[in-house]
Coordinates of C-alpha atoms in Angstrom, one line a residue:
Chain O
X697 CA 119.6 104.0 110.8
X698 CA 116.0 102.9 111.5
X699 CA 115.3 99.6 113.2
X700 CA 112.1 97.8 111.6
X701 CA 111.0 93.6 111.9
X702 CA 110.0 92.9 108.5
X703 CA 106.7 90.1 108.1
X704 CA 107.3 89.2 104.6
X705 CA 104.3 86.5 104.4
X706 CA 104.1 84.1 101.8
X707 CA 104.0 85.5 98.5
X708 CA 107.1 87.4 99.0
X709 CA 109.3 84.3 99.6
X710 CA 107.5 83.1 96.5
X711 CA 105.7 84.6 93.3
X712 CA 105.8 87.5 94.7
X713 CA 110.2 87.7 95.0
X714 CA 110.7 90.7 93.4
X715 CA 108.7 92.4 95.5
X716 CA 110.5 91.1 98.4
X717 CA 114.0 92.1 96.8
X718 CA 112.9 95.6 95.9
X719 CA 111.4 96.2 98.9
X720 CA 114.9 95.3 101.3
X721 CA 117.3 97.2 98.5
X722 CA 115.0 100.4 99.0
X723 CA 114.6 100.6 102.6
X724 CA 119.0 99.5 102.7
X725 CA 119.1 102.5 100.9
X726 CA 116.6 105.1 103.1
X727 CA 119.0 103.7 105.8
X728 CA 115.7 101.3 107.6
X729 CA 117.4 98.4 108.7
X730 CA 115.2 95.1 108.4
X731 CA 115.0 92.3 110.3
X732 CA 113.4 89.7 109.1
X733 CA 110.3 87.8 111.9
X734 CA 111.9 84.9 112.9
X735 CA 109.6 81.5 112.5
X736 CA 106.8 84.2 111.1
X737 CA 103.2 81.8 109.8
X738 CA 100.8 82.4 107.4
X739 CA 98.6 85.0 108.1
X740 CA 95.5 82.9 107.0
X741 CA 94.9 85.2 104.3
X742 CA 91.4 85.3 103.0
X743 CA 91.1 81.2 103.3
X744 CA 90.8 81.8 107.2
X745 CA 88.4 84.5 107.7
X746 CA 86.2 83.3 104.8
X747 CA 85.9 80.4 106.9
X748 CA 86.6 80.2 110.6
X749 CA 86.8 83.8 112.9
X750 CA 88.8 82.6 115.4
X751 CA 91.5 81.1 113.3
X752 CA 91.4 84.1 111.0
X753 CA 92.4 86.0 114.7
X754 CA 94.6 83.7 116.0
X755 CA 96.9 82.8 113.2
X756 CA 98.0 86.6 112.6
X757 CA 98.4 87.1 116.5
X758 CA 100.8 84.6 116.9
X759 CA 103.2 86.8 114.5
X760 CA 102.2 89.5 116.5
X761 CA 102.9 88.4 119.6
X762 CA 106.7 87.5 117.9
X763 CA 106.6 90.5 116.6
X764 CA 106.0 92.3 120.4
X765 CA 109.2 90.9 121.6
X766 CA 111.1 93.8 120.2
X767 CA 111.4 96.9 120.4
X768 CA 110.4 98.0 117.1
X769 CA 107.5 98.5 114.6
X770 CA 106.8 95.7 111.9
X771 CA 106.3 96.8 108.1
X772 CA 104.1 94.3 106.2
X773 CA 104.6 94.9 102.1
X774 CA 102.1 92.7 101.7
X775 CA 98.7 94.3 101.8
X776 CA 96.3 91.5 102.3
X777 CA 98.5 90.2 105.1
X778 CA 98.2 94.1 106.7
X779 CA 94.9 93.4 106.5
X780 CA 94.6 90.4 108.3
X781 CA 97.1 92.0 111.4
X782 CA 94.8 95.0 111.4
X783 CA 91.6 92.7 111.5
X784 CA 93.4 90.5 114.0
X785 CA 94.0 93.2 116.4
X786 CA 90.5 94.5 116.3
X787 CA 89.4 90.9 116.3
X788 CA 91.5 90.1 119.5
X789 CA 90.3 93.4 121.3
X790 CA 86.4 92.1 120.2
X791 CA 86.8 89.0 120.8
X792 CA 89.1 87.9 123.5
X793 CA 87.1 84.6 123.8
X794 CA 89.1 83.7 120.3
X795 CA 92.4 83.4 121.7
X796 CA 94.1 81.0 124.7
X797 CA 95.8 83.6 126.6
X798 CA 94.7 87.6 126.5
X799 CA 96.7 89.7 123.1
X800 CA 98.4 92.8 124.5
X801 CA 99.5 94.8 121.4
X802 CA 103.0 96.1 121.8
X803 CA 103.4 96.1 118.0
X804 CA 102.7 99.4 115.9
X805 CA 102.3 97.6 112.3
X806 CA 102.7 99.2 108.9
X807 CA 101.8 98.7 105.2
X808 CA 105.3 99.5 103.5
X809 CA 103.5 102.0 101.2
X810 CA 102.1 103.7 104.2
X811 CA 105.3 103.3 105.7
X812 CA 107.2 105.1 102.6
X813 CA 104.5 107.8 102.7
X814 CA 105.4 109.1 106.0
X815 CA 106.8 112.8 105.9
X816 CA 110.1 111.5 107.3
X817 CA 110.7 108.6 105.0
X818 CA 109.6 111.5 102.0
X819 CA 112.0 114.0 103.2
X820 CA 115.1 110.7 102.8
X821 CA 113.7 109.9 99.3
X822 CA 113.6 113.2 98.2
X823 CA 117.5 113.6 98.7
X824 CA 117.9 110.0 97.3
X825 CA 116.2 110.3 94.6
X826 CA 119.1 110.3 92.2
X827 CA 117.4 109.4 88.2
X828 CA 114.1 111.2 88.3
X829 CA 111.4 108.9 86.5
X830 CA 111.2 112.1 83.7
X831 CA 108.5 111.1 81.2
X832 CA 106.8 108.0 82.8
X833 CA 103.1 107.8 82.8
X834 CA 102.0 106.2 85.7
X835 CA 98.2 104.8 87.1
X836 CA 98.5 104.4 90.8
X837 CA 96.6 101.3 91.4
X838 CA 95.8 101.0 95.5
X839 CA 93.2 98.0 95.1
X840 CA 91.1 97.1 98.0
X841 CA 92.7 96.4 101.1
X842 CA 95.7 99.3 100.7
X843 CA 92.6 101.3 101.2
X844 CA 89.6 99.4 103.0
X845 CA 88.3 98.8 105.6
X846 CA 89.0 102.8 106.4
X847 CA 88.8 102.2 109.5
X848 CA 91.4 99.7 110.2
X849 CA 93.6 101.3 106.9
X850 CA 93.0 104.8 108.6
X851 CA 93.1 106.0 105.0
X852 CA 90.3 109.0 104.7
X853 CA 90.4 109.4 101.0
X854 CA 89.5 105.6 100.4
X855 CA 87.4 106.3 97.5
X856 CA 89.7 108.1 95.4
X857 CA 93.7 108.0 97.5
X858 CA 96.6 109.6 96.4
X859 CA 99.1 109.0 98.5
X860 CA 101.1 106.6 96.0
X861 CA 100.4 109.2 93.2
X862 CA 102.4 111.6 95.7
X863 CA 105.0 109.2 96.1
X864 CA 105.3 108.7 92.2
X865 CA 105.3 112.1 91.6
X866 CA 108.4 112.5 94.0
X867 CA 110.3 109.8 92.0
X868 CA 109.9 112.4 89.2
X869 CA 107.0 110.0 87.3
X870 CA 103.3 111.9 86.5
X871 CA 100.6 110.0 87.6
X872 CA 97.6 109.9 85.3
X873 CA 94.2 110.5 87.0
X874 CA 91.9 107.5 85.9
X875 CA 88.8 106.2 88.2
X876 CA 90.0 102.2 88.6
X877 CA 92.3 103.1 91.5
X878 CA 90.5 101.1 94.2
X879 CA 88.9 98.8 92.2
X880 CA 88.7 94.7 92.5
X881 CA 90.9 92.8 90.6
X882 CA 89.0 89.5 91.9
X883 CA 91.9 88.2 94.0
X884 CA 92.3 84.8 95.3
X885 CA 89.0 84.0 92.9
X886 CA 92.0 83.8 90.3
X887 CA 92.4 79.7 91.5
X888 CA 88.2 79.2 91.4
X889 CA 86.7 81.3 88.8
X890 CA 90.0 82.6 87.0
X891 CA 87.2 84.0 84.4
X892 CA 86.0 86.6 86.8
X893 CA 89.8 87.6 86.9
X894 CA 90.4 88.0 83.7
X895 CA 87.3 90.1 83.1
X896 CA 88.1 92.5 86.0
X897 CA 91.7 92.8 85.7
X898 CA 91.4 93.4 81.8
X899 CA 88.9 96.3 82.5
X900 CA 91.4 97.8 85.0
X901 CA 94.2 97.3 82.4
X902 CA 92.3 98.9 79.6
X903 CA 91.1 101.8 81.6
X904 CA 94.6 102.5 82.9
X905 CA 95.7 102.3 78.8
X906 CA 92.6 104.4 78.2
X907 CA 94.1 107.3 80.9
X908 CA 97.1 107.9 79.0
X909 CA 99.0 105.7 80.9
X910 CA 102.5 103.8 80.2
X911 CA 102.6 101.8 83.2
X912 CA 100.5 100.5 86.2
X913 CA 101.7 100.6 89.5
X914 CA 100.7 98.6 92.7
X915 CA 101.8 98.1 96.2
X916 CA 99.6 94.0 96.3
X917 CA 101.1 90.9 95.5
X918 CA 97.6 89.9 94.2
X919 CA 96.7 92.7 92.1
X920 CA 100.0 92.2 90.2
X921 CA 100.1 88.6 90.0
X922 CA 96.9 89.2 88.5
X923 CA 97.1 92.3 86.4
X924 CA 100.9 91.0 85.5
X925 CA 99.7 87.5 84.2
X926 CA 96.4 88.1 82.3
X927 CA 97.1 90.0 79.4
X928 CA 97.1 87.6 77.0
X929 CA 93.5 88.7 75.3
X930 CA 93.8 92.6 76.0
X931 CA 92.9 94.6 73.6
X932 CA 92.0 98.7 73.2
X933 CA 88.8 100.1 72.4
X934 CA 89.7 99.5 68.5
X935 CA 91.1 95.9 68.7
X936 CA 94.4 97.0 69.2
X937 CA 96.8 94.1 71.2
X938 CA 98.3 95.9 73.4
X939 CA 100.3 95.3 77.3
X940 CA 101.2 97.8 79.6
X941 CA 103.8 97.1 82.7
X942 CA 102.7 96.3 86.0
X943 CA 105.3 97.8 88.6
X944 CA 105.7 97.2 92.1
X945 CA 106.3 100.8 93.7
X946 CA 109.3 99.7 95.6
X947 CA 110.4 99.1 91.9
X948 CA 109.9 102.8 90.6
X949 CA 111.6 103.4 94.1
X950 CA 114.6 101.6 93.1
X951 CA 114.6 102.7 89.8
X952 CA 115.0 106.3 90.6
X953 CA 117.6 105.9 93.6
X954 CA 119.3 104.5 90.7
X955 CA 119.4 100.6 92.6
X956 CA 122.1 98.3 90.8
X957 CA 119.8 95.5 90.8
X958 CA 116.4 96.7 89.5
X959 CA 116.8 94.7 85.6
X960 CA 117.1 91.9 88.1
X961 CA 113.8 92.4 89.5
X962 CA 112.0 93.5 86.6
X963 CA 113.4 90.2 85.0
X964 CA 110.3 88.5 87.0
X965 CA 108.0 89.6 85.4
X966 CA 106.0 87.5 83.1
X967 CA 104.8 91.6 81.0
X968 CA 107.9 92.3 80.2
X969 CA 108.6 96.4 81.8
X970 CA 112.4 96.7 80.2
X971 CA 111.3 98.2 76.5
X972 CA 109.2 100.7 78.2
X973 CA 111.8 101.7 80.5
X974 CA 114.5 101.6 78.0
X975 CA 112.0 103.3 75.4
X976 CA 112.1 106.4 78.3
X977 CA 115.7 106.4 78.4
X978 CA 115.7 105.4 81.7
X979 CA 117.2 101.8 82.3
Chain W
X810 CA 56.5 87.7 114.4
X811 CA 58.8 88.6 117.3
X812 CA 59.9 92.1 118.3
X813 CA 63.2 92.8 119.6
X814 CA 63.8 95.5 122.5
X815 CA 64.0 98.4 120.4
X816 CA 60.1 97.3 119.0
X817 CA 61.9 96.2 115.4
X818 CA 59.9 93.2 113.9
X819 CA 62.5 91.0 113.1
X820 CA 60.1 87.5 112.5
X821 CA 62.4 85.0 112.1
X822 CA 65.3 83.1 113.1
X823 CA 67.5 82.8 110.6
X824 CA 67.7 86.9 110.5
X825 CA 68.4 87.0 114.3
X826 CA 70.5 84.2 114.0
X827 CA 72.7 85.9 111.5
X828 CA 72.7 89.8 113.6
X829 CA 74.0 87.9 116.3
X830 CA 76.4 85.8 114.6
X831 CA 78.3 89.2 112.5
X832 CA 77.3 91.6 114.9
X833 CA 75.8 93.7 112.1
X834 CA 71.4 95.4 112.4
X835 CA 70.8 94.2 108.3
X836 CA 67.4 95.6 109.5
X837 CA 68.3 98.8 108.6
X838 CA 68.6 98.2 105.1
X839 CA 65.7 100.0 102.8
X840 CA 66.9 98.5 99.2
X841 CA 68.7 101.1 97.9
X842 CA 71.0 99.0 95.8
X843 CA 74.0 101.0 96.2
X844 CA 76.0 97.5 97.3
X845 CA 75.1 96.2 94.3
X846 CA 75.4 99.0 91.9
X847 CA 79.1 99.1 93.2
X848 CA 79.7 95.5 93.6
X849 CA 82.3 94.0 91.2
X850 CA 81.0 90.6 91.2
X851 CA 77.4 91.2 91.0
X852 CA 77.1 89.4 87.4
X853 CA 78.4 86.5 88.7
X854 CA 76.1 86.3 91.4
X855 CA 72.8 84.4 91.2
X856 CA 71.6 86.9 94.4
X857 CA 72.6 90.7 94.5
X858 CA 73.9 91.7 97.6
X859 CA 70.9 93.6 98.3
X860 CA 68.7 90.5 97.7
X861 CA 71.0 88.0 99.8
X862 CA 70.0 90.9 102.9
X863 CA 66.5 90.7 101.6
X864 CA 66.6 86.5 101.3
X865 CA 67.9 86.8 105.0
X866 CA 65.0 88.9 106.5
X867 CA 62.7 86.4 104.6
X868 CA 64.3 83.6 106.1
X869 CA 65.4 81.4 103.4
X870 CA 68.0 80.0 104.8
X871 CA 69.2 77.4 102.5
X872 CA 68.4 79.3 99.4
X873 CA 71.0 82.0 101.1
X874 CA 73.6 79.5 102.3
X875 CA 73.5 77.6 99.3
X876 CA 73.7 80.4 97.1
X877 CA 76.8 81.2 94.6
X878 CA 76.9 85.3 95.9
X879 CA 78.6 84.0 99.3
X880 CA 81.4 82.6 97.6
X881 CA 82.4 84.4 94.4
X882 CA 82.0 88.0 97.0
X883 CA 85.7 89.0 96.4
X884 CA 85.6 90.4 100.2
X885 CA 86.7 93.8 98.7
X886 CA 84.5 95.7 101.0
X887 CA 83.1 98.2 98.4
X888 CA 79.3 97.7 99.2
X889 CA 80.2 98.1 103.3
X890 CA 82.0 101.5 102.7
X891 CA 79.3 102.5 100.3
X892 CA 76.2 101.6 102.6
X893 CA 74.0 104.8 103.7
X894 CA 73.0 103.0 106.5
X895 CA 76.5 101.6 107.9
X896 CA 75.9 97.9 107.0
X897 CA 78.8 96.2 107.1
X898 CA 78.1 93.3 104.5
X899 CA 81.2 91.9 103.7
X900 CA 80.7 91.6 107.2
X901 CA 78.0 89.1 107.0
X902 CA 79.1 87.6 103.8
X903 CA 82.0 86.1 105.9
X904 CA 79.3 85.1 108.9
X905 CA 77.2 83.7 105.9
X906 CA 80.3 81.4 104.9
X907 CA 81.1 80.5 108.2
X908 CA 77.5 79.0 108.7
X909 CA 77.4 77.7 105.5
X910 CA 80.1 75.7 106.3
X911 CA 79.2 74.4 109.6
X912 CA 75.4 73.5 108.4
X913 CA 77.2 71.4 106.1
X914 CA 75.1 72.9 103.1
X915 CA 76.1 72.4 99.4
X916 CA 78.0 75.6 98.1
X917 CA 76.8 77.4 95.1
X918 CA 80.5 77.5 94.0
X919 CA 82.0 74.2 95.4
X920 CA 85.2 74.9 94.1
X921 CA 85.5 78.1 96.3
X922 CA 85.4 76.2 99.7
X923 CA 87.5 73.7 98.7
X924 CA 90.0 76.3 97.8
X925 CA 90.2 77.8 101.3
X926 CA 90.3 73.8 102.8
X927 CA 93.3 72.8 101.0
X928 CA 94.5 76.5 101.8
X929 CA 94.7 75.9 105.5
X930 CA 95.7 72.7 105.4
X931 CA 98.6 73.5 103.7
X932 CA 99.1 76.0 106.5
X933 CA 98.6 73.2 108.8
X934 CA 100.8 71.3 107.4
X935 CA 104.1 73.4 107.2
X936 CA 103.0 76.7 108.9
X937 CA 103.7 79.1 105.2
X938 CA 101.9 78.4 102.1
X939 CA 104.4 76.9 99.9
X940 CA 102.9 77.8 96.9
X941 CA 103.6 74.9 94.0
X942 CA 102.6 72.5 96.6
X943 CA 99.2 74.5 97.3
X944 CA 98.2 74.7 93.5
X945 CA 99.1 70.9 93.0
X946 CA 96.9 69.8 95.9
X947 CA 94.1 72.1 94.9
X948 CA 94.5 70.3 91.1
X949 CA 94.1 66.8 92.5
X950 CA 90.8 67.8 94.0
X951 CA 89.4 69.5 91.1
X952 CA 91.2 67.3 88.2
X953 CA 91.9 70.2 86.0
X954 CA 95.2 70.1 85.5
X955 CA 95.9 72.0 82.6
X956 CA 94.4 74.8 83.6
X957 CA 97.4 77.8 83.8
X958 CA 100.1 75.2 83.1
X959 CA 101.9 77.5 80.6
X960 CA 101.9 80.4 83.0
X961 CA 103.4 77.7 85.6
X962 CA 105.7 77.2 83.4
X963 CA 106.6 81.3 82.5
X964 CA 106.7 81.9 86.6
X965 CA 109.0 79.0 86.8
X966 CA 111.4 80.5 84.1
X967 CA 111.3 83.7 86.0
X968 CA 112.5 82.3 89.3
X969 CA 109.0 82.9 91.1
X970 CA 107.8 79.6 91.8
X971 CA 110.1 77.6 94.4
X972 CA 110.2 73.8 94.3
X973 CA 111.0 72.7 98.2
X974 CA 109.0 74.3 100.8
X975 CA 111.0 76.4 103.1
X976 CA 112.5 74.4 106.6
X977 CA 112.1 76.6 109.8
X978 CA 111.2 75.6 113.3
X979 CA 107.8 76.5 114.0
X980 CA 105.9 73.5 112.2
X981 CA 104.8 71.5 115.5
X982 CA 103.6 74.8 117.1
X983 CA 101.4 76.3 113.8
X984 CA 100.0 72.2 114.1
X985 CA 98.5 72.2 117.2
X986 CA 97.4 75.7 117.0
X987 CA 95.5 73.9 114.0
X988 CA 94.4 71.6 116.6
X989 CA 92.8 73.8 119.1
X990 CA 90.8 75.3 116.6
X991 CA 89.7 72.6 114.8
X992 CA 88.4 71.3 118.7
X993 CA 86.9 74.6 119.1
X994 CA 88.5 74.7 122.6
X995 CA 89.3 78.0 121.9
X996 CA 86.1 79.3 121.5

């Protein structure tokens, strides 16, 4: 049994709750025990370093510096909060003048899908993986922050990753080459201009229809509020209405370790992913 | 026109003003246009990220702070990875909100700032973003209200939106963290 604190942020305890649910089931079953940050804040997301430096440092240390008191790394499945910890430890070691008393990092933080990636955590899946996802089309979308900055990511291939793509293909899914895997989907612009949304998320949708495609497949509480929620007008090259799944992958983990509660989480979202899984023959 | 130690003209202040503030030489940008070219945003921008670095070395200060580009830039860092020359701009879109906001300069997009206001105050006030509460106070201040309401209402149905805002113990502390900063006393 692994020993991990878990920072689940905000959108997990919120819009985000399936991803929060999927994520604890599949790490109970790879044996990663959780533990949840006690009295964990906001990370101050993009509000904080859009507009204050030293806030957008010190909010995320403070979680750190919970996190330091044990003995254990933290896994973040939220990517733009990973972002922020990453920034915030650079930030700290930049800028000690931002904070009251000096940050000493005793915390080794991970993204859950880097986390998942790792050779070890592989090897577990591999012997877990009990309902192979036979027949599934799947476009890994990564977005921006599972990939950049590269050099607080530590991702090399942040133009075109495929990490997740090697993860999905483990579960037994393929995943479709298509060129929108790092693309925008306008993020937190969805409460200001909810038009640039919509036009960048429906191009991402259309392209990952226009791959071959069944399903998308992200690891960002953003991109799949986002991608999940604006489909309303989508349409293929010849005016066809068409919707296509957005999946978190500790979902398509679930799915295939055959996870009694995965309908449950799939139930949440507002494109419904049941027909096409049933359609497969695999829910 | 002054020169800097390395013999660079740099000629004026608002171009020093900003190197110093994000840390980031825009001197060494030669108009390539690759930020834009791979910029998502770009048509929603009334200055291409190229011409915001250009603006800068021109000096226009309030043409560049009040400009929309600072605040519809999605901060997804495409144009910093894909800079020949190693210019972080996202970088300095951030430093170009954070002056913005202290010159006290009308935004281009003033919905945008007030966004990322009622953000941290939310965070202020409770330490988490409870999320129904942030949309509601963001809808007071623009008065659009309808805006989304039947997805509201399909997230609801689905179990993703909570009503109450979680209890927990850290609300005083996250507060006058809020306070230092807002002092500046740690800075």
């Amino acid at each position: 049994m692994k020993e991990a604190t878990y920072y689940p942020g905000c959108s997990l305890h919120g819009t985000a709750r399936e991803y929060d649910e999927s994520f604890r089931g599949v790490s109970k079953l790879l044996e990663v025990n959780l533990h949840e940050l006690e009295d964990w804040t906001c990370c101050g997301s993009t509000s904080a370093h859009c507009t204050d430096e030293a806030l957008s440092v010190a909010l995320p240390v403070r979680n750190l510096n919970l996190a330091g008191k044990y003995d254990r790394e933290m896994i973040v499945p939220c990517v733009a909060c990973y972002s922020r910890f990453k920034a915030a430890q650079q930030g700290a070691k930049e800028h000690p003048e931002y904070l009251p008393t000096p940050y000493e990092e005793k915390v080794a933080v991970h993204y859950a899908l880097d986390f998942f990636c790792d050779s070890s955590m592989i090897e577990a899946l591999k012997t877990k993986t009990a309902k192979p996802l036979s027949g599934l089309k799947v476009a890994c979308y990564y977005g921006c922050l599972a990939v950049r900055p590269p050099d607080l990511t530590g991702v090399k291939q942040y133009e075109n990753p495929d990490h997740m793509d090697r993860l999905m293909e483990i579960l037994g899914a393929e995943a479709v080459p298509w060129s929108y895997k790092t693309d925008c989907c306008g993020a937190s612009l969805v409460m200001t201009r909810t038009d640039i949304v919509i036009t960048l998320s429906q191009k991402i949708l259309s392209m990952a229809l226009e791959a071959g495609a069944d399903c998308i497949v992200t690891g960002c509480t953003m991109c799949h509020a986002n991608l999940d929620t604006r489909q309303a007008s989508l349409s293929d090259a010849s005016g066809n209405k068409n919707k296509i799944p957005v999946f978190y992958f500790t979902e398509l983990m679930g799915l295939a370790m055959g996870h009694r509660e995965v309908k449950k989480w799939l139930s949440r979202h507002v494109t419904d992913p049941i027909k096409l899984l049933s359609s497969k023959g695999l829910l | 026109m002054n020169m800097n130690e390395s013999g660079m003209q740099t000629g004026s202040s608002f171009l020093e003003e900003i190197i110093r503030e994000s840390n980031v030489d825009i001197r060494a940008c030669y108009q390539c246009q690759k930020c834009s070219a791979g910029c998502p945003v770009v048509s929603a921008m009334d200055m291409y990220p190229n011409q915001v670095i250009r603006q800068i070395q021109y000096g226009r200060r309030e043409k560049v702070l009040g400009s929309k580009s600072i605040w519809v830039c999605a901060s997804c860092h495409t144009c910093s990875v894909r800079c020949p020359n190693d210019i972080d701009f996202a970088k300095v879109m951030d430093t170009l909100r954070h002056i913005a906001l202290r010159s006290g300069i009308i935004a281009g997009e003033k919905d945008v700032p007030v966004f990322h206001m009622v953000f941290l105050e939310s965070i202020k006030r409770t330490g988490r973003i409870h999320e129904l509460s942030l949309i509601l106070r963001f809808k007071l201040k623009t008065r659009d209200f309808l805006k989304d309401a039947g997805l509201g209402w399909q997230m609801f149905r689905r179990g993703k939106i909570k009503i109450l805002p979680q209890v927990y113990s850290a609300r005083r502390e996250i507060k006058e963290l809020f306070n230092t900063y807002e002092k500046g006393a740690a800075q």
